[in-house]
Protein backbone atom coordinates (compact mmCIF):
# COMPACT_ATOMS: atom_id res chain seq x y z
CA UNK A 1 0.00 0.00 0.00
CA UNK A 2 1.29 3.42 -0.85
CA UNK A 3 1.11 5.76 2.11
CA UNK A 4 -1.23 8.62 1.35
CA UNK A 5 0.08 11.97 2.42
CA UNK A 6 -1.93 14.06 4.82
CA UNK A 7 -1.99 17.41 3.04
CA UNK A 8 -3.34 19.23 6.10
CA UNK A 9 0.18 18.95 7.53
CA UNK A 10 1.86 20.31 4.39
CA UNK A 11 4.21 23.26 4.62
CA UNK A 12 5.01 25.85 1.91
CA UNK A 13 8.79 26.07 1.63
CA UNK A 14 10.53 29.42 1.58
CA UNK A 15 14.04 28.17 0.69
CA UNK A 16 15.31 26.29 -2.37
CA UNK A 17 16.75 22.80 -1.88
CA UNK A 18 20.08 23.75 -3.42
CA UNK A 19 21.68 25.21 -6.51
CA UNK A 20 21.42 23.02 -9.60
CA UNK A 21 25.20 23.00 -9.92
CA UNK A 22 25.46 21.28 -6.52
CA UNK A 23 23.73 18.18 -7.90
CA UNK A 24 26.19 15.75 -9.49
CA UNK A 25 25.07 14.31 -12.83
CA UNK A 26 24.16 10.63 -12.49
CA UNK A 27 24.08 10.73 -8.69
CA UNK A 28 21.47 11.05 -5.96
CA UNK A 29 21.30 13.40 -2.99
CA UNK A 30 19.09 13.37 0.07
CA UNK A 31 17.34 16.46 1.49
CA UNK A 32 15.65 17.36 4.75
CA UNK A 33 13.54 20.34 3.62
CA UNK A 34 11.76 20.81 6.98
CA UNK A 35 14.77 20.22 9.25
CA UNK A 36 13.30 17.00 10.67
CA UNK A 37 16.69 15.48 11.43
CA UNK A 38 16.79 13.04 8.53
CA UNK A 39 16.54 13.13 4.76
CA UNK A 40 12.85 12.79 3.97
CA UNK A 41 13.31 13.04 0.18
CA UNK A 42 15.98 12.72 -2.49
CA UNK A 43 16.80 13.99 -5.96
CA UNK A 44 18.43 12.07 -8.81
CA UNK A 45 20.06 14.17 -11.53
CA UNK A 46 20.40 12.87 -15.06
CA UNK A 47 21.78 15.64 -17.25
CA UNK A 48 19.28 18.48 -17.07
CA UNK A 49 16.53 16.19 -15.77
CA UNK A 50 15.80 16.02 -12.06
CA UNK A 51 13.72 13.34 -10.37
CA UNK A 52 12.49 13.93 -6.84
CA UNK A 53 11.02 11.24 -4.57
CA UNK A 54 10.08 10.81 -0.94
CA UNK A 55 12.52 8.69 1.08
CA UNK A 56 9.77 6.15 1.77
CA UNK A 57 9.88 2.69 0.30
CA UNK A 58 6.43 1.47 -0.76
CA UNK A 59 7.31 -1.95 0.69
CA UNK A 60 6.99 -0.89 4.35
CA UNK A 61 5.24 2.23 5.56
CA UNK A 62 7.83 4.95 6.31
CA UNK A 63 10.79 2.71 5.42
CA UNK A 64 14.04 4.56 4.74
CA UNK A 65 15.76 3.62 1.51
CA UNK A 66 19.38 4.80 1.29
CA UNK A 67 22.33 2.91 2.79
CA UNK A 68 24.34 6.01 3.55
CA UNK A 69 23.81 9.76 3.33
CA UNK A 70 22.92 10.54 -0.33
CA UNK A 71 23.27 6.91 -1.52
CA UNK A 72 19.96 5.99 -3.19
CA UNK A 73 21.26 4.35 -6.40
CA UNK A 74 22.41 0.80 -7.17
CA UNK A 75 26.05 0.01 -8.03
CA UNK A 76 25.58 0.68 -11.75
CA UNK A 77 23.65 3.89 -10.87
CA UNK A 78 20.96 3.04 -13.40
CA UNK A 79 18.20 2.30 -10.86
CA UNK A 80 17.00 3.68 -7.55
CA UNK A 81 17.48 1.03 -4.89
CA UNK A 82 15.96 0.47 -1.49
CA UNK A 83 18.82 -0.84 0.62
CA UNK A 84 16.48 -2.38 3.20
CA UNK A 85 15.58 -5.37 1.02
CA UNK A 86 17.03 -4.55 -2.37
CA UNK A 87 13.99 -3.33 -4.36
CA UNK A 88 14.99 -1.66 -7.65
CA UNK A 89 13.04 1.24 -9.12
CA UNK A 90 13.04 2.90 -12.54
CA UNK A 91 14.57 6.35 -12.08
CA UNK A 92 12.16 8.20 -14.36
CA UNK A 93 8.87 6.62 -13.28
CA UNK A 94 9.69 5.54 -9.70
CA UNK A 95 8.14 2.16 -10.47
CA UNK A 96 9.47 -0.90 -8.63
CA UNK A 97 10.71 -3.33 -11.29
CA UNK A 98 12.03 -6.09 -9.07
CA UNK A 99 11.86 -6.69 -5.33
CA UNK A 100 9.41 -6.63 -2.47
CA UNK A 101 7.25 -3.77 -3.78
CA UNK A 102 6.94 -5.01 -7.36
CA UNK A 103 4.37 -2.98 -9.28
CA UNK A 104 4.19 -0.20 -6.70
CA UNK A 105 5.89 3.14 -7.11
CA UNK A 106 7.74 5.78 -5.17
CA UNK A 107 5.93 8.96 -4.19
CA UNK A 108 7.26 11.69 -6.40
CA UNK A 109 8.18 15.19 -5.27
CA UNK A 110 7.71 17.73 -8.05
CA UNK A 111 10.65 20.04 -8.58
CA UNK A 112 11.15 23.30 -10.46
CA UNK A 113 14.36 25.11 -11.32
CA UNK A 114 14.26 28.92 -11.10
CA UNK A 115 17.35 31.06 -11.66
CA UNK A 116 19.54 27.98 -11.27
CA UNK A 117 17.97 27.08 -7.88
CA UNK A 118 16.11 23.82 -7.29
CA UNK A 119 12.74 24.26 -5.56
CA UNK A 120 10.04 21.87 -4.44
CA UNK A 121 6.89 22.90 -6.31
CA UNK A 122 3.98 23.27 -3.94
CA UNK A 123 3.58 22.33 -0.30
CA UNK A 124 5.65 19.62 1.41
CA UNK A 125 4.37 17.10 3.95
CA UNK A 126 6.66 16.24 6.91
CA UNK A 127 8.43 12.87 6.66
CA UNK A 128 6.73 11.45 9.68
CA UNK A 129 3.13 12.60 9.93
CA UNK A 130 2.14 13.71 13.42
CA UNK A 131 0.27 10.99 15.22
CA UNK A 132 -3.16 11.74 16.53
CA UNK A 133 -2.90 11.44 20.31
CA UNK B 1 21.24 -32.77 15.23
CA UNK B 2 23.97 -30.64 16.74
CA UNK B 3 23.65 -27.55 14.56
CA UNK B 4 24.99 -24.39 16.23
CA UNK B 5 23.86 -21.52 14.02
CA UNK B 6 24.83 -19.50 10.97
CA UNK B 7 28.61 -19.67 10.45
CA UNK B 8 28.87 -17.61 7.31
CA UNK B 9 26.70 -15.82 4.76
CA UNK B 10 27.78 -15.47 1.14
CA UNK B 11 26.58 -12.55 -1.01
CA UNK B 12 26.84 -11.62 -4.68
CA UNK B 13 26.85 -7.83 -4.59
CA UNK B 14 26.60 -4.87 -6.91
CA UNK B 15 29.22 -2.66 -5.39
CA UNK B 16 32.09 -4.46 -3.68
CA UNK B 17 33.81 -1.27 -2.50
CA UNK B 18 30.64 0.08 -0.88
CA UNK B 19 30.06 -3.24 0.92
CA UNK B 20 33.61 -3.23 2.23
CA UNK B 21 33.21 0.31 3.55
CA UNK B 22 29.96 -0.63 5.25
CA UNK B 23 31.11 -3.92 6.80
CA UNK B 24 34.33 -2.46 8.19
CA UNK B 25 32.47 0.50 9.68
CA UNK B 26 29.85 -1.89 11.07
CA UNK B 27 32.70 -3.47 13.03
CA UNK B 28 33.57 -6.68 11.21
CA UNK B 29 37.26 -7.44 10.69
CA UNK B 30 38.54 -7.56 7.13
CA UNK B 31 40.33 -10.87 6.60
CA UNK B 32 40.76 -10.77 2.85
CA UNK B 33 39.89 -8.21 0.21
CA UNK B 34 40.38 -7.53 -3.49
CA UNK B 35 38.31 -5.89 -6.24
CA UNK B 36 36.55 -9.23 -6.63
CA UNK B 37 35.32 -9.47 -3.05
CA UNK B 38 36.32 -10.15 0.51
CA UNK B 39 35.71 -11.85 3.81
CA UNK B 40 34.70 -10.04 7.00
CA UNK B 41 34.64 -11.69 10.40
CA UNK B 42 33.09 -11.18 13.80
CA UNK B 43 35.27 -11.82 16.87
CA UNK B 44 34.52 -15.55 16.87
CA UNK B 45 35.28 -16.05 13.17
CA UNK B 46 31.66 -16.21 11.94
CA UNK B 47 31.65 -14.18 8.77
CA UNK B 48 30.27 -12.52 5.65
CA UNK B 49 31.83 -13.29 2.30
CA UNK B 50 31.05 -10.91 -0.54
CA UNK B 51 31.79 -11.40 -4.22
CA UNK B 52 30.82 -9.56 -7.37
CA UNK B 53 27.32 -10.45 -8.44
CA UNK B 54 28.53 -12.10 -11.67
CA UNK B 55 31.28 -14.22 -10.01
CA UNK B 56 30.92 -17.68 -11.55
CA UNK B 57 31.99 -19.41 -8.32
CA UNK B 58 28.85 -18.21 -6.51
CA UNK B 59 25.78 -20.40 -6.11
CA UNK B 60 22.92 -19.35 -8.40
CA UNK B 61 20.93 -16.29 -7.28
CA UNK B 62 17.29 -16.37 -6.29
CA UNK B 63 14.97 -15.07 -9.03
CA UNK B 64 14.41 -11.91 -6.95
CA UNK B 65 16.61 -8.85 -6.37
CA UNK B 66 18.13 -10.42 -3.27
CA UNK B 67 21.92 -10.58 -3.00
CA UNK B 68 22.21 -13.48 -0.55
CA UNK B 69 23.68 -16.52 -2.30
CA UNK B 70 24.27 -19.01 0.49
CA UNK B 71 23.76 -19.56 4.21
CA UNK B 72 26.43 -21.79 5.74
CA UNK B 73 25.39 -23.48 8.98
CA UNK B 74 28.01 -24.46 11.54
CA UNK B 75 27.67 -27.86 13.24
CA UNK B 76 29.47 -29.37 16.22
CA UNK B 77 31.12 -32.44 14.74
CA UNK B 78 31.53 -34.88 11.86
CA UNK B 79 28.80 -37.13 13.22
CA UNK B 80 26.32 -34.28 12.76
CA UNK B 81 27.52 -33.67 9.21
CA UNK B 82 27.13 -37.37 8.43
CA UNK B 83 23.62 -37.39 9.87
CA UNK B 84 22.66 -34.31 7.82
CA UNK B 85 24.08 -35.87 4.67
CA UNK B 86 22.17 -39.09 5.23
CA UNK B 87 18.93 -37.27 5.98
CA UNK B 88 18.96 -34.73 3.15
CA UNK B 89 20.28 -37.16 0.53
CA UNK B 90 16.95 -39.00 0.81
CA UNK B 91 15.19 -36.51 -1.44
CA UNK B 92 17.73 -34.04 -2.91
CA UNK B 93 21.21 -33.72 -4.30
CA UNK B 94 23.75 -33.05 -1.56
CA UNK B 95 27.21 -32.14 -2.75
CA UNK B 96 30.26 -32.79 -0.61
CA UNK B 97 33.15 -30.34 -1.12
CA UNK B 98 36.84 -31.21 -0.66
CA UNK B 99 36.87 -29.70 2.84
CA UNK B 100 33.87 -31.77 3.89
CA UNK B 101 31.30 -28.97 3.56
CA UNK B 102 27.88 -30.16 2.38
CA UNK B 103 25.88 -27.98 0.00
CA UNK B 104 22.25 -28.30 -1.04
CA UNK B 105 18.97 -26.36 -1.14
CA UNK B 106 16.27 -26.12 1.48
CA UNK B 107 12.56 -26.55 0.78
CA UNK B 108 12.11 -22.86 -0.03
CA UNK B 109 14.96 -23.06 -2.56
CA UNK B 110 17.57 -21.17 -0.53
CA UNK B 111 21.15 -22.38 -1.05
CA UNK B 112 22.40 -23.82 2.22
CA UNK B 113 25.60 -25.50 3.34
CA UNK B 114 26.79 -27.28 6.47
CA UNK B 115 30.30 -27.57 7.85
CA UNK B 116 32.04 -28.14 11.16
CA UNK B 117 31.86 -24.72 12.73
CA UNK B 118 34.74 -22.31 12.29
CA UNK B 119 33.57 -20.28 15.25
CA UNK B 120 36.22 -20.10 17.96
CA UNK B 121 34.99 -20.19 21.55
CA UNK B 122 35.06 -16.68 23.03
CA UNK B 123 36.13 -15.90 26.55
CA UNK B 124 35.14 -12.25 26.89
CA UNK B 125 33.50 -10.29 29.69
CA UNK B 126 29.77 -9.58 29.58
CA UNK B 127 28.55 -6.03 29.97
CA UNK B 128 29.03 -5.23 33.65
CA UNK B 129 26.44 -3.10 35.41
CA UNK B 130 25.90 -1.86 38.93
CA UNK B 131 22.42 -2.46 40.25
CA UNK B 132 21.21 -1.52 43.75
CA UNK B 133 20.58 -4.59 45.82
CA UNK B 134 22.93 -6.69 43.72
CA UNK B 135 26.63 -7.31 44.03
CA UNK B 136 28.45 -4.60 42.01
CA UNK B 137 29.13 -5.64 38.42
CA UNK B 138 32.02 -3.20 38.17
CA UNK B 139 34.49 -2.80 41.00
CA UNK B 140 34.96 0.62 42.58
CA UNK B 141 36.81 3.02 40.26
CA UNK B 142 36.03 0.99 37.14
CA UNK B 143 34.36 3.32 34.63
CA UNK B 144 31.27 2.26 32.66
CA UNK B 145 31.07 5.06 30.07
CA UNK B 146 34.08 4.47 27.86
CA UNK B 147 34.07 6.15 24.46
CA UNK B 148 37.20 4.30 23.44
CA UNK B 149 35.89 0.72 23.35
CA UNK B 150 35.84 -1.02 19.98
CA UNK B 151 32.24 -2.34 20.11
CA UNK B 152 32.82 -5.25 17.76
CA UNK B 153 30.21 -7.83 16.73
CA UNK B 154 30.99 -11.00 18.65
CA UNK B 155 29.19 -13.63 16.61
CA UNK B 156 26.56 -14.12 13.92
CA UNK B 157 23.25 -14.19 15.76
CA UNK B 158 20.40 -14.96 13.39
CA UNK B 159 19.07 -14.84 9.85
CA UNK B 160 15.56 -13.88 8.82
CA UNK B 161 14.13 -14.85 5.44
CA UNK B 162 11.14 -13.76 3.38
CA UNK B 163 9.55 -17.06 2.36
CA UNK B 164 6.57 -17.87 0.17
CA UNK B 165 5.47 -20.76 2.39
CA UNK B 166 6.43 -20.48 6.05
CA UNK B 167 5.04 -23.88 7.03
CA UNK B 168 6.98 -25.70 4.34
CA UNK B 169 10.11 -23.78 5.30
CA UNK B 170 9.72 -24.29 9.06
CA UNK B 171 8.86 -27.97 8.68
CA UNK B 172 12.07 -28.54 6.75
CA UNK B 173 14.20 -27.12 9.56
CA UNK B 174 12.16 -28.76 12.33
CA UNK B 175 11.55 -32.20 10.85
CA UNK B 176 14.70 -32.69 8.82
CA UNK B 177 17.29 -30.79 10.89
CA UNK B 178 15.92 -30.91 14.43
CA UNK B 179 15.30 -27.18 14.99
CA UNK B 180 12.84 -26.25 17.77
CA UNK B 181 10.13 -23.58 17.58
CA UNK B 182 10.47 -21.21 20.54
CA UNK B 183 7.74 -18.70 19.66
CA UNK B 184 5.53 -17.81 16.74
CA UNK B 185 3.91 -14.78 15.14
CA UNK B 186 0.58 -16.05 13.81
CA UNK B 187 0.44 -16.11 10.00
CA UNK B 188 3.92 -14.57 9.84
CA UNK B 189 6.36 -17.21 10.94
CA UNK B 190 8.06 -19.11 13.75
CA UNK B 191 11.28 -18.37 15.65
CA UNK B 192 13.60 -21.37 15.56
CA UNK B 193 16.64 -22.48 17.48
CA UNK B 194 18.84 -25.47 16.62
CA UNK B 195 19.78 -28.16 19.12
CA UNK B 196 23.32 -26.97 19.85
CA UNK B 197 22.40 -23.37 20.68
CA UNK B 198 20.16 -22.02 23.44
CA UNK B 199 19.58 -18.61 21.81
CA UNK B 200 15.88 -17.80 21.44
CA UNK B 201 16.31 -17.84 17.66
CA UNK B 202 18.95 -18.24 15.01
CA UNK B 203 16.30 -18.42 12.29
CA UNK B 204 13.06 -16.54 11.76
CA UNK B 205 10.90 -16.16 8.70
CA UNK B 206 8.26 -13.85 7.34
CA UNK B 207 5.61 -15.17 5.01
CA UNK B 208 5.53 -13.12 1.79
CA UNK B 209 4.55 -13.46 -1.87
CA UNK B 210 7.08 -15.29 -4.04
CA UNK B 211 8.50 -12.17 -5.68
CA UNK B 212 9.78 -11.02 -2.26
CA UNK B 213 11.77 -14.15 -1.45
CA UNK B 214 15.16 -13.44 0.05
CA UNK B 215 17.03 -12.34 3.12
CA UNK B 216 14.98 -10.00 5.31
CA UNK B 217 17.85 -9.22 7.67
CA UNK B 218 20.80 -10.71 9.48
CA UNK B 219 22.07 -9.87 12.96
CA UNK B 220 25.27 -10.04 14.98
CA UNK B 221 25.39 -10.22 18.78
CA UNK B 222 27.13 -7.39 20.60
CA UNK B 223 28.50 -7.49 24.16
CA UNK B 224 25.42 -5.80 25.59
CA UNK B 225 23.07 -2.84 25.24
CA UNK B 226 25.82 -0.27 25.78
CA UNK B 227 28.00 -1.60 22.97
CA UNK B 228 24.93 -1.83 20.76
CA UNK B 229 24.11 1.83 21.40
CA UNK B 230 27.73 2.88 20.91
CA UNK B 231 28.17 0.93 17.65
CA UNK B 232 24.83 2.18 16.30
CA UNK B 233 25.55 5.83 17.19
CA UNK B 234 28.91 5.59 15.46
CA UNK B 235 27.18 4.28 12.34
CA UNK B 236 24.72 7.19 12.38
CA UNK B 237 27.57 9.67 12.86
CA UNK B 238 29.26 8.26 9.78
CA UNK B 239 26.12 8.87 7.73
CA UNK B 240 24.70 5.34 7.60
CA UNK B 241 20.93 5.00 7.45
CA UNK B 242 19.25 3.66 10.56
CA UNK B 243 16.24 1.58 9.56
CA UNK B 244 14.68 0.55 12.87
CA UNK B 245 15.85 1.10 16.42
CA UNK B 246 17.39 1.22 18.87
CA UNK B 247 14.76 -0.69 20.78
CA UNK B 248 14.10 -3.98 22.51
CA UNK B 249 12.21 -6.88 20.97
CA UNK B 250 9.70 -8.86 23.01
CA UNK B 251 10.13 -12.38 21.62
CA UNK B 252 13.80 -13.12 22.36
CA UNK B 253 14.12 -9.93 24.47
CA UNK B 254 17.06 -8.85 22.34
CA UNK B 255 17.95 -5.19 22.04
CA UNK B 256 18.05 -4.24 18.36
CA UNK B 257 19.25 -1.60 15.95
CA UNK B 258 18.88 -2.19 12.21
CA UNK B 259 20.80 -0.43 9.43
CA UNK B 260 20.32 -0.46 5.67
CA UNK B 261 23.34 -1.82 3.83
CA UNK B 262 24.73 -1.92 0.29
CA UNK B 263 24.30 -5.70 0.53
CA UNK B 264 20.63 -5.02 -0.15
CA UNK B 265 19.46 -6.20 3.25
CA UNK B 266 19.35 -4.61 6.64
CA UNK B 267 21.93 -5.67 9.14
CA UNK B 268 21.11 -5.61 12.81
CA UNK B 269 23.14 -5.21 15.96
CA UNK B 270 21.54 -7.24 18.73
CA UNK B 271 22.34 -7.82 22.38
CA UNK B 272 21.11 -9.73 25.41
CA UNK B 273 18.89 -12.38 23.85
CA UNK B 274 16.92 -14.88 25.95
CA UNK B 275 18.18 -18.45 26.23
CA UNK B 276 15.86 -21.44 26.24
CA UNK B 277 16.02 -25.14 26.90
CA UNK B 278 13.70 -28.09 26.55
CA UNK B 279 11.41 -26.82 29.34
CA UNK B 280 10.33 -23.77 27.35
CA UNK B 281 6.73 -23.64 26.16
CA UNK B 282 6.19 -21.93 22.80
CA UNK B 283 4.20 -18.68 22.80
CA UNK B 284 2.13 -17.37 19.91
CA UNK B 285 0.77 -13.92 19.15
CA UNK B 286 -0.20 -11.92 16.05
CA UNK B 287 2.61 -9.73 14.71
CA UNK B 288 1.74 -6.19 15.78
CA UNK B 289 3.77 -3.12 16.74
CA UNK B 290 3.24 -3.99 20.38
CA UNK B 291 4.31 -7.58 19.93
CA UNK B 292 7.38 -6.68 17.89
CA UNK B 293 8.98 -4.35 20.41
CA UNK B 294 8.82 -3.44 24.07
CA UNK B 295 10.05 0.08 23.29
CA UNK B 296 11.56 1.96 20.37
CA UNK B 297 13.82 5.02 20.19
CA UNK B 298 15.33 7.09 17.46
CA UNK B 299 18.80 8.58 17.39
CA UNK B 300 18.95 12.39 17.37
CA UNK B 301 21.92 14.71 17.38
CA UNK B 302 23.87 15.12 20.63
CA UNK B 303 22.71 17.98 22.82
CA UNK B 304 23.66 19.47 26.16
CA UNK B 305 21.49 21.46 28.56
CA UNK B 306 22.38 25.14 28.70
CA UNK B 307 24.57 25.02 25.61
CA UNK B 308 28.31 25.58 25.56
CA UNK B 309 30.17 27.37 28.38
CA UNK B 310 29.93 31.19 28.18
CA UNK B 311 32.59 32.92 26.09
CA UNK B 312 35.27 34.69 28.12
S1 LIG C 1 11.58 -1.56 2.75
FE1 LIG C 1 12.28 -1.14 0.72
S2 LIG C 1 12.54 -3.09 -0.15
FE2 LIG C 1 11.77 -3.49 1.83
GROMACS .gro file of N, CA and C in nm, chain A residues 38 55 59-60 63-69 74-76 81 83-88 98-102 128, chain B residues 14-15 18 21-22 63-65 67 162 211-212 215-216 238-243 260-262 264-266 298:
model
  162
   38UNK      N    1   1.638   1.410   0.946
   38UNK     CA    2   1.679   1.304   0.853
   38UNK      C    3   1.630   1.341   0.714
   55UNK      N    4   1.169   0.978   0.057
   55UNK     CA    5   1.252   0.869   0.108
   55UNK      C    6   1.165   0.772   0.189
   59UNK      N    7   0.740  -0.062   0.010
   59UNK     CA    8   0.731  -0.195   0.069
   59UNK      C    9   0.679  -0.190   0.213
   60UNK      N   10   0.743  -0.104   0.295
   60UNK     CA   11   0.699  -0.089   0.435
   60UNK      C   12   0.666   0.058   0.456
   63UNK      N   13   0.946   0.331   0.544
   63UNK     CA   14   1.079   0.271   0.542
   63UNK      C   15   1.180   0.361   0.471
   64UNK      N   16   1.297   0.375   0.531
   64UNK     CA   17   1.404   0.456   0.474
   64UNK      C   18   1.481   0.373   0.371
   65UNK      N   19   1.526   0.438   0.265
   65UNK     CA   20   1.576   0.362   0.151
   65UNK      C   21   1.728   0.360   0.133
   66UNK      N   22   1.795   0.471   0.160
   66UNK     CA   23   1.938   0.480   0.129
   66UNK      C   24   2.022   0.398   0.227
   67UNK      N   25   2.145   0.363   0.185
   67UNK     CA   26   2.233   0.291   0.279
   67UNK      C   27   2.325   0.385   0.352
   68UNK      N   28   2.352   0.501   0.291
   68UNK     CA   29   2.434   0.601   0.355
   68UNK      C   30   2.380   0.735   0.309
   69UNK      N   31   2.420   0.842   0.375
   69UNK     CA   32   2.381   0.976   0.333
   69UNK      C   33   2.397   0.990   0.181
   74UNK      N   34   2.170   0.209  -0.715
   74UNK     CA   35   2.241   0.080  -0.717
   74UNK      C   36   2.384   0.100  -0.765
   75UNK      N   37   2.464  -0.008  -0.768
   75UNK     CA   38   2.605   0.001  -0.803
   75UNK      C   39   2.626   0.059  -0.943
   76UNK      N   40   2.543   0.019  -1.038
   76UNK     CA   41   2.558   0.068  -1.175
   76UNK      C   42   2.499   0.209  -1.190
   81UNK      N   43   1.753   0.229  -0.564
   81UNK     CA   44   1.748   0.103  -0.489
   81UNK      C   45   1.705   0.131  -0.345
   83UNK      N   46   1.777  -0.001   0.003
   83UNK     CA   47   1.882  -0.084   0.062
   83UNK      C   48   1.834  -0.157   0.188
   84UNK      N   49   1.702  -0.154   0.212
   84UNK     CA   50   1.648  -0.238   0.320
   84UNK      C   51   1.635  -0.382   0.273
   85UNK      N   52   1.574  -0.402   0.155
   85UNK     CA   53   1.558  -0.537   0.102
   85UNK      C   54   1.589  -0.546  -0.047
   86UNK      N   55   1.652  -0.443  -0.101
   86UNK     CA   56   1.703  -0.455  -0.237
   86UNK      C   57   1.608  -0.423  -0.351
   87UNK      N   58   1.491  -0.365  -0.326
   87UNK     CA   59   1.399  -0.333  -0.436
   87UNK      C   60   1.466  -0.234  -0.532
   88UNK      N   61   1.442  -0.254  -0.662
   88UNK     CA   62   1.499  -0.166  -0.765
   88UNK      C   63   1.386  -0.092  -0.836
   98UNK      N   64   1.175  -0.479  -0.967
   98UNK     CA   65   1.203  -0.609  -0.907
   98UNK      C   66   1.220  -0.588  -0.757
   99UNK      N   67   1.171  -0.683  -0.678
   99UNK     CA   68   1.186  -0.669  -0.533
   99UNK      C   69   1.053  -0.670  -0.461
  100UNK      N   70   1.059  -0.644  -0.332
  100UNK     CA   71   0.941  -0.663  -0.247
  100UNK      C   72   0.822  -0.571  -0.275
  101UNK      N   73   0.841  -0.464  -0.352
  101UNK     CA   74   0.725  -0.377  -0.378
  101UNK      C   75   0.694  -0.373  -0.527
  102UNK      N   76   0.720  -0.485  -0.593
  102UNK     CA   77   0.694  -0.501  -0.736
  102UNK      C   78   0.559  -0.440  -0.776
  128UNK      N   79   0.752   1.229   0.877
  128UNK     CA   80   0.673   1.145   0.968
  128UNK      C   81   0.551   1.223   1.010
  147UNK      N   82   2.651  -0.587  -0.586
  147UNK     CA   83   2.660  -0.487  -0.691
  147UNK      C   84   2.787  -0.405  -0.683
  148UNK      N   85   2.820  -0.367  -0.561
  148UNK     CA   86   2.922  -0.266  -0.539
  148UNK      C   87   3.012  -0.314  -0.425
  151UNK      N   88   3.161  -0.047  -0.183
  151UNK     CA   89   3.064   0.008  -0.088
  151UNK      C   90   3.038  -0.093   0.024
  154UNK      N   91   3.327  -0.088   0.269
  154UNK     CA   92   3.321   0.031   0.355
  154UNK      C   93   3.217   0.009   0.467
  155UNK      N   94   3.102  -0.042   0.427
  155UNK     CA   95   2.996  -0.063   0.525
  155UNK      C   96   3.036  -0.166   0.631
  196UNK      N   97   1.552  -1.584  -0.790
  196UNK     CA   98   1.497  -1.507  -0.903
  196UNK      C   99   1.454  -1.365  -0.863
  197UNK      N  100   1.479  -1.325  -0.741
  197UNK     CA  101   1.441  -1.191  -0.695
  197UNK      C  102   1.564  -1.101  -0.694
  198UNK      N  103   1.550  -0.980  -0.640
  198UNK     CA  104   1.661  -0.885  -0.637
  198UNK      C  105   1.761  -0.916  -0.526
  200UNK      N  106   2.050  -1.034  -0.275
  200UNK     CA  107   2.192  -1.058  -0.300
  200UNK      C  108   2.249  -1.176  -0.221
  295UNK      N  109   1.249  -1.386   0.395
  295UNK     CA  110   1.114  -1.376   0.338
  295UNK      C  111   1.090  -1.508   0.266
  344UNK      N  112   0.758  -1.315  -0.510
  344UNK     CA  113   0.850  -1.217  -0.568
  344UNK      C  114   0.930  -1.142  -0.461
  345UNK      N  115   0.901  -1.166  -0.334
  345UNK     CA  116   0.978  -1.102  -0.226
  345UNK      C  117   1.085  -1.194  -0.170
  348UNK      N  118   1.658  -1.258   0.175
  348UNK     CA  119   1.703  -1.234   0.312
  348UNK      C  120   1.633  -1.109   0.363
  349UNK      N  121   1.564  -1.119   0.475
  349UNK     CA  122   1.498  -1.000   0.531
  349UNK      C  123   1.598  -0.920   0.612
  371UNK      N  124   2.855   0.840   1.106
  371UNK     CA  125   2.926   0.826   0.978
  371UNK      C  126   2.832   0.840   0.859
  372UNK      N  127   2.704   0.863   0.884
  372UNK     CA  128   2.612   0.887   0.773
  372UNK      C  129   2.533   0.765   0.728
  373UNK      N  130   2.547   0.652   0.799
  373UNK     CA  131   2.470   0.534   0.760
  373UNK      C  132   2.324   0.550   0.800
  374UNK      N  133   2.237   0.482   0.727
  374UNK     CA  134   2.093   0.500   0.745
  374UNK      C  135   2.037   0.398   0.843
  375UNK      N  136   1.995   0.449   0.958
  375UNK     CA  137   1.925   0.366   1.056
  375UNK      C  138   1.788   0.330   0.999
  376UNK      N  139   1.752   0.204   1.012
  376UNK     CA  140   1.624   0.158   0.956
  376UNK      C  141   1.519   0.139   1.065
  393UNK      N  142   2.029  -0.007   0.708
  393UNK     CA  143   2.032  -0.046   0.567
  393UNK      C  144   2.177  -0.072   0.528
  394UNK      N  145   2.197  -0.155   0.426
  394UNK     CA  146   2.334  -0.182   0.383
  394UNK      C  147   2.340  -0.196   0.232
  395UNK      N  148   2.460  -0.173   0.175
  395UNK     CA  149   2.473  -0.192   0.029
  395UNK      C  150   2.467  -0.338  -0.011
  397UNK      N  151   2.203  -0.489   0.022
  397UNK     CA  152   2.063  -0.502  -0.015
  397UNK      C  153   1.979  -0.572   0.090
  398UNK      N  154   2.023  -0.563   0.214
  398UNK     CA  155   1.946  -0.620   0.325
  398UNK      C  156   1.975  -0.533   0.446
  399UNK      N  157   1.888  -0.533   0.548
  399UNK     CA  158   1.935  -0.461   0.664
  399UNK      C  159   2.009  -0.555   0.758
  431UNK      N  160   1.469   0.666   1.869
  431UNK     CA  161   1.533   0.709   1.746
  431UNK      C  162   1.650   0.797   1.782
   0.00000   0.00000   0.00000
